[in-house]
Short mmCIF file of C-alpha atoms and ligand atoms in Angstrom, two decimals:
data_model
loop_
_atom_site.label_atom_id
_atom_site.label_comp_id
_atom_site.label_asym_id
_atom_site.label_seq_id
_atom_site.Cartn_x
_atom_site.Cartn_y
_atom_site.Cartn_z
CA MET A 1 172.01 81.69 86.40
CA ASP A 2 173.54 84.57 88.35
CA LYS A 3 171.80 87.60 89.68
CA LEU A 4 170.90 90.43 87.28
CA ASP A 5 172.29 93.83 88.26
CA ASN A 6 170.69 95.96 85.57
CA VAL A 7 167.36 96.13 83.76
CA LEU A 8 167.23 98.26 80.62
CA ILE A 9 163.67 99.27 79.73
CA VAL A 10 163.48 100.28 76.07
CA ALA A 11 160.58 102.14 74.47
CA GLY A 12 160.20 103.78 71.07
CA THR A 13 162.02 101.02 69.20
CA HIS A 14 159.02 101.64 66.98
CA GLY A 15 158.34 105.38 67.14
CA ASN A 16 154.54 105.21 66.87
CA GLU A 17 153.91 102.61 69.60
CA LEU A 18 152.87 104.94 72.36
CA SER A 19 152.29 102.80 75.49
CA GLY A 20 156.00 102.22 76.10
CA ILE A 21 156.89 105.78 75.11
CA TYR A 22 154.48 107.10 77.76
CA ILE A 23 155.68 104.58 80.34
CA ASN A 24 159.17 106.00 79.73
CA LYS A 25 157.75 109.48 80.44
CA LEU A 26 156.04 108.25 83.64
CA ILE A 27 159.31 106.63 84.80
CA ASN A 28 161.28 109.84 84.16
CA GLU A 29 158.71 111.86 86.10
CA GLY A 30 158.69 109.47 89.06
CA LEU A 31 155.08 108.42 88.38
CA TYR A 32 155.88 104.74 87.74
CA ILE A 33 158.61 103.04 89.75
CA THR A 34 160.85 100.45 88.13
CA ASP A 35 163.74 100.22 90.60
CA ARG A 36 163.91 97.33 93.02
CA PRO A 37 166.39 96.81 95.88
CA THR A 38 168.52 94.21 94.05
CA PHE A 39 168.97 95.90 90.65
CA LYS A 40 169.23 99.25 88.93
CA SER A 41 166.82 100.08 86.12
CA THR A 42 167.36 102.48 83.24
CA SER A 43 164.69 103.59 80.80
CA LEU A 44 165.35 105.00 77.35
CA ILE A 45 163.82 105.79 73.96
CA ALA A 46 165.54 103.78 71.23
CA ASN A 47 164.56 105.82 68.15
CA GLN A 48 163.83 109.43 69.20
CA GLN A 49 163.74 110.66 65.61
CA ALA A 50 161.00 108.17 64.71
CA VAL A 51 159.10 109.20 67.87
CA ASN A 52 159.42 112.87 66.84
CA ASN A 53 158.15 111.97 63.37
CA HIS A 54 155.27 109.84 64.73
CA CYS A 55 156.33 106.93 62.57
CA ARG A 56 157.51 103.34 63.09
CA TYR A 57 160.99 104.08 61.69
CA CYS A 58 162.82 106.60 59.51
CA ASP A 59 164.61 104.36 56.97
CA THR A 60 164.14 100.77 58.06
CA ASP A 61 162.84 98.68 60.97
CA LEU A 62 165.16 99.13 63.99
CA ASN A 63 163.84 95.91 65.49
CA ARG A 64 165.29 93.89 62.58
CA GLN A 65 168.87 95.28 62.81
CA PHE A 66 170.36 93.15 65.56
CA SER A 67 171.25 89.80 63.99
CA PHE A 68 174.85 89.32 63.02
CA PRO A 69 175.09 88.31 59.35
CA ALA A 70 178.41 86.76 58.41
CA ASP A 71 179.22 89.44 55.84
CA ASN A 72 178.02 92.28 58.12
CA GLN A 73 177.16 94.36 55.04
CA GLN A 74 174.31 96.40 56.53
CA PRO A 75 173.29 99.48 54.53
CA ASP A 76 174.05 102.76 56.24
CA THR A 77 170.53 103.71 57.31
CA HIS A 78 169.47 105.82 60.30
CA GLU A 79 168.34 102.65 62.10
CA ALA A 80 171.52 100.68 61.23
CA ARG A 81 173.53 103.51 62.81
CA LEU A 82 171.27 103.52 65.88
CA ALA A 83 171.68 99.74 66.17
CA ARG A 84 175.50 99.96 66.00
CA HIS A 85 175.49 102.67 68.67
CA PHE A 86 173.10 100.65 70.85
CA ILE A 87 175.25 97.51 70.52
CA GLU A 88 178.41 99.44 71.46
CA LYS A 89 176.73 100.84 74.54
CA TYR A 90 174.64 97.95 75.84
CA ALA A 91 175.53 94.60 74.26
CA ASP A 92 178.41 93.77 76.56
CA LYS A 93 176.62 93.94 79.88
CA SER A 94 176.34 90.34 81.00
CA SER A 95 174.18 90.84 84.09
CA GLN A 96 171.59 92.93 82.27
CA LEU A 97 168.05 92.15 81.09
CA ILE A 98 166.62 94.24 78.24
CA ILE A 99 162.82 94.66 78.26
CA ASP A 100 161.61 96.11 74.96
CA LEU A 101 158.07 97.57 74.97
CA HIS A 102 155.81 97.27 71.91
CA ASN A 103 152.23 97.74 70.80
CA THR A 104 150.36 95.80 68.18
CA THR A 105 147.18 96.56 66.26
CA SER A 106 146.32 92.85 66.71
CA ASN A 107 144.04 91.80 69.53
CA MET A 108 146.81 90.05 71.49
CA GLY A 109 146.12 91.50 74.95
CA ALA A 110 149.27 91.47 77.05
CA THR A 111 151.76 89.08 75.45
CA LEU A 112 155.21 88.27 76.81
CA ILE A 113 157.52 87.24 73.96
CA LEU A 114 160.31 84.93 75.07
CA LEU A 115 163.06 84.15 72.59
CA SER A 116 164.80 81.29 74.34
CA GLU A 117 163.63 78.26 76.23
CA ASN A 118 166.25 78.29 78.93
CA PRO A 119 164.96 77.78 82.51
CA PHE A 120 165.22 81.50 83.35
CA TYR A 121 162.65 82.38 80.65
CA ARG A 122 160.45 79.36 81.34
CA LYS A 123 160.27 80.49 84.97
CA MET A 124 159.63 84.09 83.92
CA GLY A 125 156.67 82.87 81.82
CA ALA A 126 155.36 80.84 84.77
CA TYR A 127 155.65 83.78 87.16
CA VAL A 128 153.99 86.26 84.78
CA LYS A 129 151.21 83.78 83.96
CA GLN A 130 150.63 83.25 87.70
CA ARG A 131 150.33 87.01 88.24
CA MET A 132 148.34 87.65 85.03
CA PRO A 133 146.32 84.53 84.14
CA ALA A 134 144.84 86.21 81.05
CA ALA A 135 148.28 87.10 79.64
CA ASN A 136 149.74 85.19 76.70
CA ILE A 137 153.22 83.72 76.86
CA LEU A 138 154.64 83.36 73.35
CA PHE A 139 157.92 81.55 72.70
CA GLU A 140 159.71 82.53 69.50
CA SER A 141 162.58 80.20 70.26
CA HIS A 142 162.90 78.60 66.82
CA LYS A 143 166.22 80.35 65.97
CA PRO A 144 169.54 80.60 67.81
CA TRP A 145 169.87 83.77 69.91
CA ASN A 146 172.54 85.43 67.76
CA GLU A 147 170.45 84.99 64.58
CA LEU A 148 167.53 86.90 66.06
CA PRO A 149 167.22 90.44 64.66
CA TYR A 150 165.48 92.00 67.65
CA LEU A 151 166.89 94.84 69.74
CA CYS A 152 166.31 92.94 72.99
CA THR A 153 168.65 90.15 71.78
CA CYS A 154 171.70 92.41 71.43
CA GLY A 155 172.91 91.47 74.91
CA GLU A 156 172.78 88.25 76.86
CA TYR A 157 169.19 88.48 78.16
CA GLY A 158 166.13 90.15 76.67
CA VAL A 159 162.36 89.91 76.28
CA MET A 160 159.61 91.83 74.52
CA ILE A 161 156.28 92.94 75.93
CA GLU A 162 153.68 93.30 73.19
CA VAL A 163 150.29 94.82 74.05
CA GLY A 164 147.22 95.35 71.83
CA ALA A 165 144.94 95.97 70.21
CA GLN A 166 146.00 99.60 69.88
CA SER A 167 146.29 101.60 66.68
CA HIS A 168 149.82 102.85 66.12
CA GLY A 169 150.02 106.53 67.05
CA SER A 170 147.19 106.24 69.57
CA LEU A 171 147.23 105.79 73.32
CA GLN A 172 144.56 103.87 75.24
CA TYR A 173 144.06 103.70 78.98
CA GLY A 174 143.49 99.94 79.13
CA THR A 175 146.52 99.14 76.97
CA LEU A 176 148.79 101.37 79.05
CA GLU A 177 147.58 99.71 82.26
CA LEU A 178 148.11 96.21 80.81
CA MET A 179 151.65 97.10 79.76
CA LYS A 180 152.40 98.52 83.22
CA GLU A 181 150.98 95.38 84.85
CA MET A 182 153.13 93.06 82.73
CA LEU A 183 156.26 95.20 83.11
CA THR A 184 155.74 95.28 86.89
CA ALA A 185 155.38 91.48 86.92
CA VAL A 186 158.64 91.03 84.94
CA LEU A 187 160.50 93.45 87.24
CA ASP A 188 159.15 91.64 90.31
CA PHE A 189 160.24 88.33 88.75
CA VAL A 190 163.81 89.66 88.36
CA GLU A 191 163.78 90.82 91.98
CA LYS A 192 162.59 87.42 93.22
CA HIS A 193 165.07 85.63 90.94
CA ASN A 194 167.89 87.74 92.45
CA LEU A 195 166.72 86.99 95.98
CA ASN A 196 166.21 83.29 95.20
CA GLN A 197 162.62 83.69 96.36
CA LEU A 198 160.67 82.45 93.36
CA GLY A 199 159.13 79.62 95.32
CA LYS A 200 157.10 76.94 93.59
CA LEU A 201 156.00 77.80 90.07
CA SER A 202 153.30 75.82 88.28
CA SER A 203 153.35 74.42 84.77
CA TYR A 204 151.44 76.60 82.29
CA THR A 205 150.25 76.71 78.71
CA ALA A 206 152.24 78.83 76.30
CA TYR A 207 152.27 79.40 72.56
CA TYR A 208 155.17 78.44 70.31
CA TYR A 209 155.56 80.31 67.02
CA THR A 210 155.60 78.04 63.98
CA GLN A 211 155.13 80.09 60.79
CA GLU A 212 153.72 83.16 59.08
CA ILE A 213 150.77 83.17 56.70
CA LYS A 214 151.07 85.57 53.78
CA TYR A 215 148.27 86.86 51.60
CA PRO A 216 148.12 85.48 48.05
CA LEU A 217 148.78 88.38 45.63
CA ASP A 218 147.75 89.12 42.06
CA SER A 219 150.22 90.16 39.35
CA SER A 220 150.03 93.81 40.43
CA GLY A 221 150.80 93.00 44.07
CA MET A 222 147.23 93.45 45.33
CA ARG A 223 145.84 90.92 47.78
CA GLN A 224 143.53 88.18 46.55
CA ALA A 225 142.24 87.30 50.02
CA ILE A 226 141.35 88.85 53.36
CA ILE A 227 141.51 87.52 56.94
CA HIS A 228 138.58 85.14 57.36
CA PRO A 229 135.77 86.65 59.49
CA THR A 230 135.87 83.68 61.88
CA VAL A 231 139.54 84.48 62.65
CA CYS A 232 139.61 88.29 62.50
CA GLY A 233 140.22 89.82 65.95
CA ARG A 234 140.54 86.38 67.57
CA ASP A 235 144.23 86.20 68.37
CA PHE A 236 145.30 83.07 70.26
CA GLU A 237 141.98 81.29 69.62
CA ALA A 238 142.25 77.76 68.20
CA VAL A 239 141.81 77.07 64.49
CA LYS A 240 141.23 73.38 63.88
CA PRO A 241 142.49 71.41 60.87
CA GLY A 242 140.28 72.18 57.88
CA GLU A 243 138.95 75.45 59.30
CA PRO A 244 139.42 78.68 57.31
CA LEU A 245 142.21 81.23 57.77
CA LEU A 246 141.63 83.48 54.73
CA ALA A 247 138.62 84.29 52.55
CA THR A 248 139.50 84.86 48.90
CA PHE A 249 137.68 87.37 46.71
CA PHE A 250 136.78 84.48 44.40
CA GLY A 251 134.35 83.02 46.93
CA TYR A 252 136.38 80.17 48.38
CA ASP A 253 138.38 80.01 51.61
CA VAL A 254 141.98 79.09 52.37
CA HIS A 255 141.91 76.44 55.10
CA TRP A 256 144.42 75.40 57.72
CA GLN A 257 146.00 72.25 56.28
CA GLY A 258 147.96 71.08 59.31
CA GLU A 259 147.17 68.09 61.48
CA GLN A 260 146.74 69.88 64.80
CA ASP A 261 145.10 73.04 66.12
CA VAL A 262 146.94 76.31 65.53
CA TYR A 263 146.67 79.63 67.26
CA PRO A 264 146.82 82.67 64.97
CA HIS A 265 148.29 85.87 66.40
CA PHE A 266 149.54 89.18 65.01
CA ILE A 267 146.32 88.89 62.98
CA ASN A 268 146.06 91.84 60.58
CA GLU A 269 148.97 93.68 62.29
CA SER A 270 149.11 96.94 60.35
CA ALA A 271 152.92 97.16 60.54
CA TYR A 272 153.17 93.85 58.63
CA SER A 273 150.98 95.13 55.80
CA LYS A 274 153.96 96.03 53.60
CA ALA A 275 155.28 92.48 53.92
CA ASN A 276 151.78 91.07 53.15
CA ILE A 277 151.82 89.01 56.33
CA ALA A 278 148.26 88.13 57.31
CA MET A 279 149.09 86.50 60.65
CA ALA A 280 151.55 84.31 62.50
CA LEU A 281 150.66 80.83 63.74
CA ALA A 282 151.62 79.08 66.95
CA GLU A 283 151.11 75.74 68.63
CA LYS A 284 150.00 75.48 72.23
CA GLN A 285 152.13 73.49 74.68
CA LEU A 286 152.33 72.85 78.37
CA VAL A 287 155.55 74.32 79.79
CA SER A 288 157.12 72.64 82.78
CA VAL A 289 159.41 74.82 84.83
CA ASN A 290 161.14 71.74 86.17
CA LYS A 291 162.34 70.61 82.73
CA PRO A 292 166.18 70.68 82.80
ZN1 ZN B 1 156.78 97.31 67.80
#
């Protein structure tokens, strides 16, 4: 893969996720440096109106507007208009990496979300894991790139940095520092990639998204279960076959029925409440950077 000339750092894709929004402010004020000798970086707020309103979005989720359905019949919402404008402006740049900054209310620490398994991303995961051993590398590579709805997939290269636990609308010192540390590691990776100076990278364990777990609902749409106390707050900790995921209000548990350990994450994410998503599940795998 060729050298990257531009890095686009995007914050405020969700208007109430403050770590990225404040990193954007620090960049603009010269208090956090994102330029490197081999590429130019640009930082922007994706949904200023949502930021002004202290909400995730105005009409609909901006970070679900970037897949290309065959009929292209998107409703004319504020976020659909923003997405069209963003695509016109940024989608065509082939030597550009988009880094989209997010917070989660789940206890996911610093998580790098990679949406493709090509060697560039596998190496990025290895480099970030080497610099931040406690970080989580999460592959959501189960769909083709152009079917992914995320803002960072509108061009040729993109990743998401997801840091939590932080309540939406709040700003915590530790979360901000973790996001800066991961963003710095990704920027340094791009610099070393451009200079062909990545050196030897080790294999590492990463998580691979498999499915979502939804709450069972009653006839009025209320939940009939809650996250099990043995899982709550324990993102990326193993759940073995037969162990509980949810506790119902009827006194029995909903158990993991699969044949191998799974790793819940986005546990109790408040932004997924409307969709009744309790958590996502992943499998753990060893990633070799030498795999062709
Ligand atoms: Zn977000």
